[in-house]
mmCIF file of C-alpha atoms in Angstrom:
data_model
loop_
_atom_site.group_PDB
_atom_site.id
_atom_site.type_symbol
_atom_site.label_atom_id
_atom_site.label_comp_id
_atom_site.label_asym_id
_atom_site.label_seq_id
_atom_site.Cartn_x
_atom_site.Cartn_y
_atom_site.Cartn_z
ATOM 1 C CA MET A 12 172.805 102.625 64.381
ATOM 2 C CA SER A 13 171.997 105.498 66.494
ATOM 3 C CA ALA A 14 173.977 108.768 66.761
ATOM 4 C CA TYR A 15 175.518 107.844 69.957
ATOM 5 C CA ASN A 16 176.454 104.499 68.871
ATOM 6 C CA ARG A 17 177.820 106.008 65.288
ATOM 7 C CA ARG A 18 180.081 108.565 67.593
ATOM 8 C CA ARG A 19 181.252 105.681 69.496
ATOM 9 C CA PHE A 20 182.040 103.565 66.331
ATOM 10 C CA LEU A 21 184.016 106.369 64.935
ATOM 11 C CA GLN A 22 185.874 107.170 68.032
ATOM 12 C CA HIS A 23 187.031 103.454 68.336
ATOM 13 C CA SER A 24 188.031 103.332 64.732
ATOM 14 C CA GLY A 25 190.087 106.464 65.136
ATOM 15 C CA SER A 26 191.735 104.869 68.184
ATOM 16 C CA MET A 27 192.383 101.619 66.331
ATOM 17 C CA VAL A 28 194.135 103.726 63.183
ATOM 18 C CA LEU A 29 196.148 105.671 65.642
ATOM 19 C CA LEU A 30 196.998 102.370 67.395
ATOM 20 C CA GLY A 31 198.017 100.882 64.066
ATOM 21 C CA ALA A 32 200.181 103.850 63.160
ATOM 22 C CA THR A 33 202.142 104.018 66.331
ATOM 23 C CA SER A 34 202.698 100.210 66.507
ATOM 24 C CA GLY A 35 204.296 100.177 62.877
ATOM 25 C CA MET A 36 201.341 99.485 60.599
ATOM 26 C CA ALA A 37 201.970 102.505 58.617
ATOM 27 C CA ALA A 38 205.438 101.223 57.669
ATOM 28 C CA LEU A 39 204.038 97.839 56.274
ATOM 29 C CA PRO A 40 205.691 96.372 53.202
ATOM 30 C CA ARG A 41 204.385 97.999 50.059
ATOM 31 C CA ALA A 42 203.231 94.423 49.112
ATOM 32 C CA ALA A 43 200.486 95.005 51.369
ATOM 33 C CA PHE A 44 198.969 97.745 49.381
ATOM 34 C CA ALA A 45 198.607 95.383 46.102
ATOM 35 C CA GLN A 46 195.095 94.588 45.533
ATOM 36 C CA ASP A 47 193.852 91.144 44.869
ATOM 37 C CA ALA A 48 193.814 91.488 41.337
ATOM 38 C CA THR A 49 196.254 94.392 40.669
ATOM 39 C CA VAL A 50 199.277 96.167 41.716
ATOM 40 C CA LYS A 51 200.048 99.854 40.964
ATOM 41 C CA LEU A 52 202.905 101.345 39.095
ATOM 42 C CA GLY A 53 203.594 104.850 39.009
ATOM 43 C CA LEU A 54 204.517 106.612 35.705
ATOM 44 C CA LEU A 55 205.913 110.003 36.571
ATOM 45 C CA HIS A 56 206.891 112.440 33.561
ATOM 46 C CA SER A 57 206.575 115.768 32.124
ATOM 47 C CA LEU A 58 203.217 115.792 30.103
ATOM 48 C CA SER A 59 203.242 119.501 30.080
ATOM 49 C CA GLY A 60 205.720 122.305 30.024
ATOM 50 C CA THR A 61 209.161 122.690 28.286
ATOM 51 C CA ILE A 62 210.351 119.214 28.759
ATOM 52 C CA ALA A 63 207.275 117.378 27.484
ATOM 53 C CA ILE A 64 208.562 117.477 24.040
ATOM 54 C CA ALA A 65 211.285 115.087 24.997
ATOM 55 C CA GLU A 66 209.744 113.295 27.884
ATOM 56 C CA ALA A 67 205.966 112.433 27.347
ATOM 57 C CA SER A 68 206.835 109.863 24.885
ATOM 58 C CA LEU A 69 208.346 107.664 27.571
ATOM 59 C CA VAL A 70 204.975 107.241 28.939
ATOM 60 C CA ASP A 71 203.686 105.720 25.778
ATOM 61 C CA ALA A 72 206.505 103.071 25.803
ATOM 62 C CA GLU A 73 206.144 102.348 29.579
ATOM 63 C CA LYS A 74 202.292 101.585 28.958
ATOM 64 C CA LEU A 75 203.242 99.489 26.072
ATOM 65 C CA ALA A 76 205.282 97.111 28.376
ATOM 66 C CA ILE A 77 202.642 97.228 31.026
ATOM 67 C CA GLU A 78 199.976 95.948 28.484
ATOM 68 C CA GLU A 79 202.445 93.177 27.339
ATOM 69 C CA ILE A 80 203.110 91.902 30.746
ATOM 70 C CA ASN A 81 199.100 92.008 31.659
ATOM 71 C CA ALA A 82 198.525 90.262 28.530
ATOM 72 C CA ALA A 83 200.888 87.431 29.511
ATOM 73 C CA GLY A 84 199.414 87.104 33.136
ATOM 74 C CA GLY A 85 200.909 90.152 34.988
ATOM 75 C CA VAL A 86 203.330 90.048 37.759
ATOM 76 C CA MET A 87 202.949 87.390 40.348
ATOM 77 C CA GLY A 88 199.395 86.756 39.382
ATOM 78 C CA ARG A 89 198.525 90.501 39.502
ATOM 79 C CA LYS A 90 197.657 92.776 36.411
ATOM 80 C CA ILE A 91 199.638 96.151 36.420
ATOM 81 C CA GLU A 92 197.542 99.312 37.066
ATOM 82 C CA PRO A 93 199.384 102.367 35.860
ATOM 83 C CA VAL A 94 199.011 105.386 37.788
ATOM 84 C CA VAL A 95 200.125 108.501 35.596
ATOM 85 C CA GLU A 96 201.128 111.763 36.938
ATOM 86 C CA ASP A 97 202.604 114.856 35.282
ATOM 87 C CA GLY A 98 205.626 116.447 36.625
ATOM 88 C CA ALA A 99 204.911 119.474 34.488
ATOM 89 C CA SER A 100 208.622 120.090 33.872
ATOM 90 C CA GLU A 101 208.894 121.586 37.416
ATOM 91 C CA ASN A 102 211.059 119.979 39.849
ATOM 92 C CA ALA A 103 208.875 120.847 42.790
ATOM 93 C CA VAL A 104 205.854 119.275 40.946
ATOM 94 C CA PHE A 105 207.840 116.043 40.639
ATOM 95 C CA ALA A 106 208.535 115.859 44.330
ATOM 96 C CA GLU A 107 204.740 116.478 45.018
ATOM 97 C CA LYS A 108 203.507 114.070 42.726
ATOM 98 C CA ALA A 109 206.027 111.212 43.866
ATOM 99 C CA ARG A 110 204.640 111.860 47.361
ATOM 100 C CA LYS A 111 201.257 111.302 46.193
ATOM 101 C CA LEU A 112 202.273 108.100 44.273
ATOM 102 C CA LEU A 113 204.000 106.621 47.130
ATOM 103 C CA ASP A 114 201.778 107.753 50.012
ATOM 104 C CA ARG A 115 198.512 108.052 48.629
ATOM 105 C CA ASP A 116 198.270 105.872 45.727
ATOM 106 C CA LYS A 117 200.567 103.078 47.182
ATOM 107 C CA VAL A 118 202.393 102.406 44.031
ATOM 108 C CA ALA A 119 204.762 99.553 44.140
ATOM 109 C CA ALA A 120 207.599 101.682 42.215
ATOM 110 C CA ILE A 121 207.723 104.611 40.062
ATOM 111 C CA VAL A 122 209.182 104.760 36.538
ATOM 112 C CA GLY A 123 210.048 108.360 35.907
ATOM 113 C CA CYS A 124 211.734 111.659 35.465
ATOM 114 C CA TYR A 125 213.919 112.908 32.581
ATOM 115 C CA THR A 126 216.226 115.743 33.778
ATOM 116 C CA SER A 127 218.730 114.901 36.572
ATOM 117 C CA ALA A 128 217.274 117.970 38.463
ATOM 118 C CA SER A 129 213.772 116.328 38.340
ATOM 119 C CA ARG A 130 215.309 112.981 39.698
ATOM 120 C CA LYS A 131 217.277 114.704 42.446
ATOM 121 C CA ALA A 132 214.135 116.320 43.715
ATOM 122 C CA LEU A 133 212.729 112.616 44.332
ATOM 123 C CA LEU A 134 215.492 111.361 46.254
ATOM 124 C CA PRO A 135 214.141 112.866 49.594
ATOM 125 C CA VAL A 136 210.772 111.437 49.007
ATOM 126 C CA LEU A 137 212.070 108.020 48.172
ATOM 127 C CA ALA A 138 214.146 107.856 51.175
ATOM 128 C CA ARG A 139 211.209 109.049 53.507
ATOM 129 C CA SER A 140 208.426 106.960 51.895
ATOM 130 C CA LYS A 141 210.788 103.792 51.225
ATOM 131 C CA GLY A 142 210.090 104.112 47.574
ATOM 132 C CA LEU A 143 211.684 102.907 44.443
ATOM 133 C CA LEU A 144 212.538 104.849 41.200
ATOM 134 C CA TYR A 145 213.654 103.408 37.749
ATOM 135 C CA TYR A 146 215.141 106.418 35.860
ATOM 136 C CA PRO A 147 215.193 105.865 32.121
ATOM 137 C CA THR A 148 217.327 108.643 30.682
ATOM 138 C CA TYR A 149 220.929 108.771 29.856
ATOM 139 C CA TYR A 150 222.706 111.190 32.436
ATOM 140 C CA GLU A 151 226.107 112.469 33.634
ATOM 141 C CA GLY A 152 226.627 109.993 36.398
ATOM 142 C CA GLN A 153 227.943 111.295 39.778
ATOM 143 C CA GLU A 154 225.108 109.368 41.443
ATOM 144 C CA GLN A 155 224.307 106.279 43.342
ATOM 145 C CA ASP A 156 221.193 106.200 45.337
ATOM 146 C CA ALA A 157 220.043 103.151 47.311
ATOM 147 C CA ARG A 158 216.469 103.670 45.948
ATOM 148 C CA VAL A 159 217.216 104.377 42.352
ATOM 149 C CA PHE A 160 217.866 102.035 39.385
ATOM 150 C CA TYR A 161 219.636 103.747 36.245
ATOM 151 C CA PRO A 162 218.870 101.453 33.359
ATOM 152 C CA SER A 163 220.412 103.848 30.856
ATOM 153 C CA GLN A 164 223.921 104.742 30.011
ATOM 154 C CA GLU A 165 225.671 106.971 32.418
ATOM 155 C CA ALA A 166 228.277 109.424 30.863
ATOM 156 C CA THR A 167 231.279 107.227 30.876
ATOM 157 C CA GLN A 168 229.603 104.590 28.903
ATOM 158 C CA SER A 169 228.788 106.876 26.079
ATOM 159 C CA VAL A 170 231.315 109.703 26.126
ATOM 160 C CA ILE A 171 234.432 107.512 26.296
ATOM 161 C CA ALA A 172 233.353 105.206 23.510
ATOM 162 C CA ALA A 173 232.233 108.291 21.170
ATOM 163 C CA VAL A 174 235.493 110.277 21.604
ATOM 164 C CA GLU A 175 237.572 107.064 21.262
ATOM 165 C CA TRP A 176 235.585 106.120 18.008
ATOM 166 C CA MET A 177 235.943 109.420 16.648
ATOM 167 C CA ALA A 178 239.827 109.505 17.339
ATOM 168 C CA ARG A 179 240.415 106.255 15.696
ATOM 169 C CA GLU A 180 238.239 106.765 12.743
ATOM 170 C CA LYS A 181 237.839 110.522 11.975
ATOM 171 C CA GLY A 182 240.546 112.704 13.252
ATOM 172 C CA LYS A 183 242.704 113.871 16.206
ATOM 173 C CA THR A 184 241.491 117.331 16.747
ATOM 174 C CA PHE A 185 238.353 118.114 18.617
ATOM 175 C CA PHE A 186 236.018 120.946 19.333
ATOM 176 C CA LEU A 187 233.640 120.612 22.492
ATOM 177 C CA VAL A 188 230.414 122.376 22.111
ATOM 178 C CA GLY A 189 227.373 122.116 24.728
ATOM 179 C CA SER A 190 224.619 123.679 26.565
ATOM 180 C CA ASP A 191 225.711 125.249 29.815
ATOM 181 C CA TYR A 192 224.588 122.956 32.715
ATOM 182 C CA ILE A 193 225.788 120.006 34.683
ATOM 183 C CA TYR A 194 225.362 117.122 31.832
ATOM 184 C CA PRO A 195 227.588 118.700 29.183
ATOM 185 C CA ARG A 196 230.304 120.129 31.591
ATOM 186 C CA THR A 197 230.525 116.552 33.003
ATOM 187 C CA CYS A 198 230.719 114.944 29.829
ATOM 188 C CA ASN A 199 233.525 117.190 28.679
ATOM 189 C CA LYS A 200 235.589 116.426 31.744
ATOM 190 C CA ILE A 201 235.209 112.894 30.870
ATOM 191 C CA ALA A 202 235.866 113.286 27.062
ATOM 192 C CA LYS A 203 239.192 115.544 27.573
ATOM 193 C CA PRO A 204 241.300 112.864 29.125
ATOM 194 C CA ALA A 205 239.989 110.285 26.872
ATOM 195 C CA ILE A 206 240.825 112.425 23.886
ATOM 196 C CA ALA A 207 244.364 112.694 25.297
ATOM 197 C CA HIS A 208 244.908 109.203 25.896
ATOM 198 C CA MET A 209 243.914 108.689 22.081
ATOM 199 C CA GLY A 210 246.802 111.012 21.198
ATOM 200 C CA ALA A 211 244.367 113.631 20.070
ATOM 201 C CA LYS A 212 243.833 117.110 21.303
ATOM 202 C CA VAL A 213 241.108 119.790 21.968
ATOM 203 C CA VAL A 214 241.176 122.957 20.137
ATOM 204 C CA GLY A 215 238.127 124.514 21.195
ATOM 205 C CA GLU A 216 235.289 124.286 24.096
ATOM 206 C CA GLU A 217 232.396 126.515 24.195
ATOM 207 C CA TYR A 218 228.828 126.509 25.919
ATOM 208 C CA ALA A 219 225.661 128.183 25.139
ATOM 209 C CA PRO A 220 222.975 128.892 27.549
ATOM 210 C CA LEU A 221 219.913 126.322 27.806
ATOM 211 C CA GLY A 222 217.570 127.399 24.996
ATOM 212 C CA HIS A 223 219.857 129.447 23.058
ATOM 213 C CA THR A 224 219.095 129.818 19.417
ATOM 214 C CA GLU A 225 222.044 131.934 18.282
ATOM 215 C CA PHE A 226 225.130 129.932 17.514
ATOM 216 C CA SER A 227 226.788 132.197 14.932
ATOM 217 C CA SER A 228 229.477 132.921 17.370
ATOM 218 C CA ILE A 229 230.250 129.484 18.229
ATOM 219 C CA ILE A 230 230.143 128.126 14.653
ATOM 220 C CA ASN A 231 232.769 130.916 13.537
ATOM 221 C CA LYS A 232 234.884 129.756 16.437
ATOM 222 C CA ILE A 233 234.602 126.382 14.960
ATOM 223 C CA LYS A 234 235.448 127.293 11.522
ATOM 224 C CA ALA A 235 238.462 129.079 12.722
ATOM 225 C CA ALA A 236 239.766 126.093 14.718
ATOM 226 C CA LYS A 237 239.181 123.699 11.905
ATOM 227 C CA PRO A 238 238.531 120.618 14.073
ATOM 228 C CA GLU A 239 238.309 117.262 12.440
ATOM 229 C CA CYS A 240 235.834 115.999 15.106
ATOM 230 C CA ILE A 241 233.058 118.177 16.946
ATOM 231 C CA TYR A 242 231.618 116.537 19.971
ATOM 232 C CA SER A 243 228.369 117.968 20.841
ATOM 233 C CA THR A 244 226.267 118.007 24.273
ATOM 234 C CA VAL A 245 223.899 120.797 22.923
ATOM 235 C CA VAL A 246 220.285 119.774 24.224
ATOM 236 C CA GLY A 247 216.689 120.176 23.693
ATOM 237 C CA GLY A 248 215.246 122.746 21.136
ATOM 238 C CA SER A 249 218.602 124.577 20.906
ATOM 239 C CA ASN A 250 219.755 121.543 18.525
ATOM 240 C CA VAL A 251 217.012 122.815 15.912
ATOM 241 C CA ALA A 252 218.935 126.159 15.733
ATOM 242 C CA PHE A 253 222.352 124.689 15.909
ATOM 243 C CA TYR A 254 221.915 122.139 13.271
ATOM 244 C CA LYS A 255 220.358 124.355 10.889
ATOM 245 C CA GLN A 256 222.872 127.119 11.408
ATOM 246 C CA LEU A 257 225.696 124.534 10.972
ATOM 247 C CA ARG A 258 224.265 123.407 7.737
ATOM 248 C CA ALA A 259 223.703 127.033 6.499
ATOM 249 C CA ALA A 260 227.367 127.779 7.358
ATOM 250 C CA GLY A 261 228.482 124.924 5.068
ATOM 251 C CA LEU A 262 229.257 122.625 8.035
ATOM 252 C CA ASP A 263 226.623 119.982 7.225
ATOM 253 C CA GLY A 264 227.059 116.138 7.799
ATOM 254 C CA THR A 265 228.588 115.547 4.460
ATOM 255 C CA ARG A 266 231.441 118.250 5.309
ATOM 256 C CA VAL A 267 232.206 117.661 9.164
ATOM 257 C CA VAL A 268 232.140 115.124 11.537
ATOM 258 C CA LEU A 269 229.928 115.918 14.601
ATOM 259 C CA LEU A 270 228.858 113.456 17.006
ATOM 260 C CA SER A 271 226.072 113.907 19.830
ATOM 261 C CA THR A 272 225.321 111.827 22.815
ATOM 262 C CA VAL A 273 221.874 113.644 23.296
ATOM 263 C CA VAL A 274 220.316 113.477 19.981
ATOM 264 C CA SER A 275 218.067 110.398 19.311
ATOM 265 C CA GLU A 276 215.561 109.668 16.676
ATOM 266 C CA ASN A 277 212.946 111.683 18.714
ATOM 267 C CA GLU A 278 215.006 114.924 18.565
ATOM 268 C CA ILE A 279 215.712 114.445 14.915
ATOM 269 C CA GLU A 280 211.744 114.814 14.319
ATOM 270 C CA GLY A 281 212.273 118.377 15.847
ATOM 271 C CA ILE A 282 215.562 119.382 14.072
ATOM 272 C CA GLY A 283 214.257 118.136 10.712
ATOM 273 C CA LYS A 284 215.841 114.987 8.983
ATOM 274 C CA ASP A 285 217.622 117.202 6.183
ATOM 275 C CA ASN A 286 219.204 119.141 8.873
ATOM 276 C CA ALA A 287 220.466 116.226 10.819
ATOM 277 C CA ALA A 288 221.487 113.924 7.710
ATOM 278 C CA GLY A 289 225.169 112.777 8.003
ATOM 279 C CA TYR A 290 225.544 113.576 11.612
ATOM 280 C CA TYR A 291 226.492 110.931 14.322
ATOM 281 C CA ALA A 292 225.028 110.085 17.689
ATOM 282 C CA CYS A 293 226.216 107.823 20.231
ATOM 283 C CA MET A 294 223.495 105.792 22.259
ATOM 284 C CA GLY A 295 222.553 102.390 23.520
ATOM 285 C CA TYR A 296 219.730 101.890 21.405
ATOM 286 C CA PHE A 297 218.704 102.921 17.718
ATOM 287 C CA GLN A 298 215.277 102.169 16.276
ATOM 288 C CA SER A 299 217.057 100.539 13.124
ATOM 289 C CA LEU A 300 218.593 97.751 15.309
ATOM 290 C CA LYS A 301 218.227 94.399 13.404
ATOM 291 C CA ASN A 302 217.429 91.790 16.172
ATOM 292 C CA PRO A 303 214.101 89.690 16.862
ATOM 293 C CA ALA A 304 213.413 91.530 20.103
ATOM 294 C CA ASN A 305 213.740 95.077 18.590
ATOM 295 C CA GLU A 306 211.725 94.083 15.479
ATOM 296 C CA LYS A 307 208.965 92.614 17.867
ATOM 297 C CA PHE A 308 209.087 95.977 19.953
ATOM 298 C CA VAL A 309 209.001 98.318 17.032
ATOM 299 C CA LYS A 310 206.211 96.486 15.278
ATOM 300 C CA ALA A 311 204.191 96.428 18.681
ATOM 301 C CA PHE A 312 204.669 100.138 19.321
ATOM 302 C CA LYS A 313 203.821 101.190 15.775
ATOM 303 C CA ALA A 314 200.664 99.097 15.843
ATOM 304 C CA LYS A 315 199.605 100.853 18.974
ATOM 305 C CA TYR A 316 200.583 104.325 18.356
ATOM 306 C CA GLY A 317 200.738 104.682 14.580
ATOM 307 C CA GLN A 318 203.372 104.013 11.802
ATOM 308 C CA ASP A 319 204.778 107.408 11.684
ATOM 309 C CA ARG A 320 205.882 107.298 15.416
ATOM 310 C CA VAL A 321 209.598 106.980 15.879
ATOM 311 C CA ILE A 322 211.503 105.200 19.066
ATOM 312 C CA GLY A 323 214.317 107.011 20.478
ATOM 313 C CA ASP A 324 216.922 105.641 23.260
ATOM 314 C CA PRO A 325 215.083 106.867 26.344
ATOM 315 C CA MET A 326 211.906 105.531 25.036
ATOM 316 C CA GLU A 327 213.335 101.966 24.924
ATOM 317 C CA VAL A 328 214.829 102.294 28.297
ATOM 318 C CA ALA A 329 211.616 103.431 29.770
ATOM 319 C CA TYR A 330 210.160 100.077 28.311
ATOM 320 C CA ASN A 331 212.966 98.123 29.702
ATOM 321 C CA SER A 332 212.686 99.766 33.134
ATOM 322 C CA VAL A 333 208.862 98.032 33.432
ATOM 323 C CA TYR A 334 210.467 94.704 32.580
ATOM 324 C CA LEU A 335 213.315 95.076 34.997
ATOM 325 C CA TRP A 336 211.096 95.914 37.754
ATOM 326 C CA LYS A 337 208.752 92.911 36.872
ATOM 327 C CA LEU A 338 211.971 90.568 36.969
ATOM 328 C CA GLY A 339 213.059 92.014 40.413
ATOM 329 C CA VAL A 340 209.728 91.394 41.838
ATOM 330 C CA GLU A 341 209.508 88.010 40.414
ATOM 331 C CA LYS A 342 213.013 87.062 41.741
ATOM 332 C CA ALA A 343 212.193 88.764 45.255
ATOM 333 C CA GLY A 344 208.839 86.886 45.386
ATOM 334 C CA SER A 345 207.365 90.416 46.733
ATOM 335 C CA PHE A 346 206.313 93.722 45.580
ATOM 336 C CA ASP A 347 208.295 95.258 48.735
ATOM 337 C CA PRO A 348 210.749 97.505 47.399
ATOM 338 C CA ASP A 349 213.688 96.706 49.695
ATOM 339 C CA LYS A 350 213.316 93.013 48.596
ATOM 340 C CA VAL A 351 213.268 94.126 45.002
ATOM 341 C CA ILE A 352 216.258 96.141 45.274
ATOM 342 C CA ALA A 353 218.133 93.302 47.123
ATOM 343 C CA ALA A 354 216.937 90.685 44.467
ATOM 344 C CA SER A 355 217.775 93.071 41.478
ATOM 345 C CA ALA A 356 221.574 92.812 41.425
ATOM 346 C CA GLY A 357 222.810 91.011 38.576
ATOM 347 C CA LEU A 358 219.686 90.613 36.822
ATOM 348 C CA THR A 359 219.801 90.215 33.050
ATOM 349 C CA LEU A 360 217.320 91.425 30.526
ATOM 350 C CA GLU A 361 217.017 90.557 26.943
ATOM 351 C CA ALA A 362 215.846 93.975 25.711
ATOM 352 C CA PRO A 363 215.201 95.568 22.183
ATOM 353 C CA GLU A 364 218.766 96.758 22.442
ATOM 354 C CA GLY A 365 220.332 93.544 23.337
ATOM 355 C CA THR A 366 221.276 92.185 26.723
ATOM 356 C CA VAL A 367 221.435 94.458 29.796
ATOM 357 C CA ARG A 368 222.680 93.286 33.060
ATOM 358 C CA VAL A 369 222.077 95.267 36.397
ATOM 359 C CA HIS A 370 225.370 95.849 38.058
ATOM 360 C CA GLU A 371 226.079 93.985 41.098
ATOM 361 C CA LYS A 372 226.874 97.129 43.269
ATOM 362 C CA ASN A 373 226.207 100.489 41.653
ATOM 363 C CA HIS A 374 222.458 100.115 40.467
ATOM 364 C CA HIS A 375 223.419 100.996 36.712
ATOM 365 C CA VAL A 376 223.576 98.592 33.729
ATOM 366 C CA TRP A 377 226.103 96.773 31.832
ATOM 367 C CA LYS A 378 225.040 97.418 28.275
ATOM 368 C CA LYS A 379 226.342 97.842 24.728
ATOM 369 C CA VAL A 380 226.841 101.341 23.211
ATOM 370 C CA ARG A 381 226.726 102.132 19.520
ATOM 371 C CA VAL A 382 227.529 104.966 17.165
ATOM 372 C CA GLY A 383 224.856 105.721 14.504
ATOM 373 C CA ARG A 384 224.898 107.984 11.430
ATOM 374 C CA ALA A 385 221.683 109.859 10.697
ATOM 375 C CA ARG A 386 219.925 108.957 7.328
ATOM 376 C CA PRO A 387 217.743 111.277 5.445
ATOM 377 C CA ASP A 388 214.742 109.446 6.644
ATOM 378 C CA GLY A 389 215.727 110.489 10.264
ATOM 379 C CA GLN A 390 216.705 106.613 11.208
ATOM 380 C CA PHE A 391 220.482 105.733 12.001
ATOM 381 C CA ASP A 392 222.884 103.327 10.294
ATOM 382 C CA VAL A 393 224.882 101.929 12.967
ATOM 383 C CA VAL A 394 228.532 102.217 12.150
ATOM 384 C CA TRP A 395 230.182 101.000 15.160
ATOM 385 C CA GLU A 396 228.949 99.037 18.377
ATOM 386 C CA SER A 397 230.969 97.810 21.308
ATOM 387 C CA ALA A 398 232.177 94.317 21.276
ATOM 388 C CA ASP A 399 231.183 93.677 24.799
ATOM 389 C CA LEU A 400 228.809 95.111 27.449
ATOM 390 C CA ILE A 401 230.526 98.179 28.888
ATOM 391 C CA GLU A 402 230.659 98.221 32.786
ATOM 392 C CA PRO A 403 229.104 101.296 34.318
ATOM 393 C CA ASN A 404 231.420 103.733 36.320
ATOM 394 C CA PRO A 405 229.305 106.697 37.687
ATOM 395 C CA PHE A 406 232.141 107.907 39.694
ATOM 396 C CA PRO A 407 235.221 108.041 37.290
ATOM 397 C CA LYS A 408 238.542 109.529 38.384
ATOM 398 C CA LEU A 409 238.902 112.523 36.084
#
């Protein structure tokens, strides 16, 4: 081809691209971007930075689900191709990577985020690019976005169950302690009327800055108040110091009832099994659950990643998220996010935690909630579970 003809060809091609963009081709359904044999699914989590210690393991669970689905024939005849991006524990990076996944990689959906701040950073990107996010972490509620599914428990599902169980079984005086940000403060706003409803009372409420490691002042206040129950929303690495200092102060799991809604098996690995033994947690999932689906999941996970690996609640929900997307696609008969969203209301998944069902209106899930007591080996003995699936209520009247 001569240089002249090549220029004419390029000019003509450019005109066609511009014509396509102005006539709506840029807004083609995302199904148009699925290849003959594959469809792309974005996995967006912190693989570096301060949140990576809690978040990176979710990718392992998501990859396991993808491998299982691919081995069974894929989704609508296509194998899932994971596209993994690192949010680097920075909200702005999460937004940037989401734009890349949706606009350049043309993923059909994203499974990702851990903190609420990182999720909120994605919302404008999802709206602009007409994307779809599955958010696999328990959180404070107060959100219902048209382009997000929330397969973990929102605060009312765990907090109310937790404090009602403690008030029934362990005592009527409560001390509330948490890290100082939105999740703990929202949880305690939900906890206080539930505690009062049970005829119990709050005798103390304290917060520590995120990353705080010196809890002697708060522990002294707990000892002075002599609560029968401690409800903790201390998060992340601060729990290492908090649990060790409680034990050193004589408030270990044999002497005090402490329940957390943010400490799973993964956090215990960092806290130390001896330091956590005897304390309680309220979660939708524990690795020790006895049912065929969970036993299969745990066996497969350990076979892939090592027998010493543990599985906490967010990891299991991350695994579920991939399957919920698959079910939504198959019901919709399309990879188009809008069609998947419409088809997902009422979807039921038999997950390792048991049955979960997508709420018909608010994009959260009906699910069972459980209380477990930490064993010396870092696993939990389930001491209570809800009789029925608990309806999500992301906007409670407080």
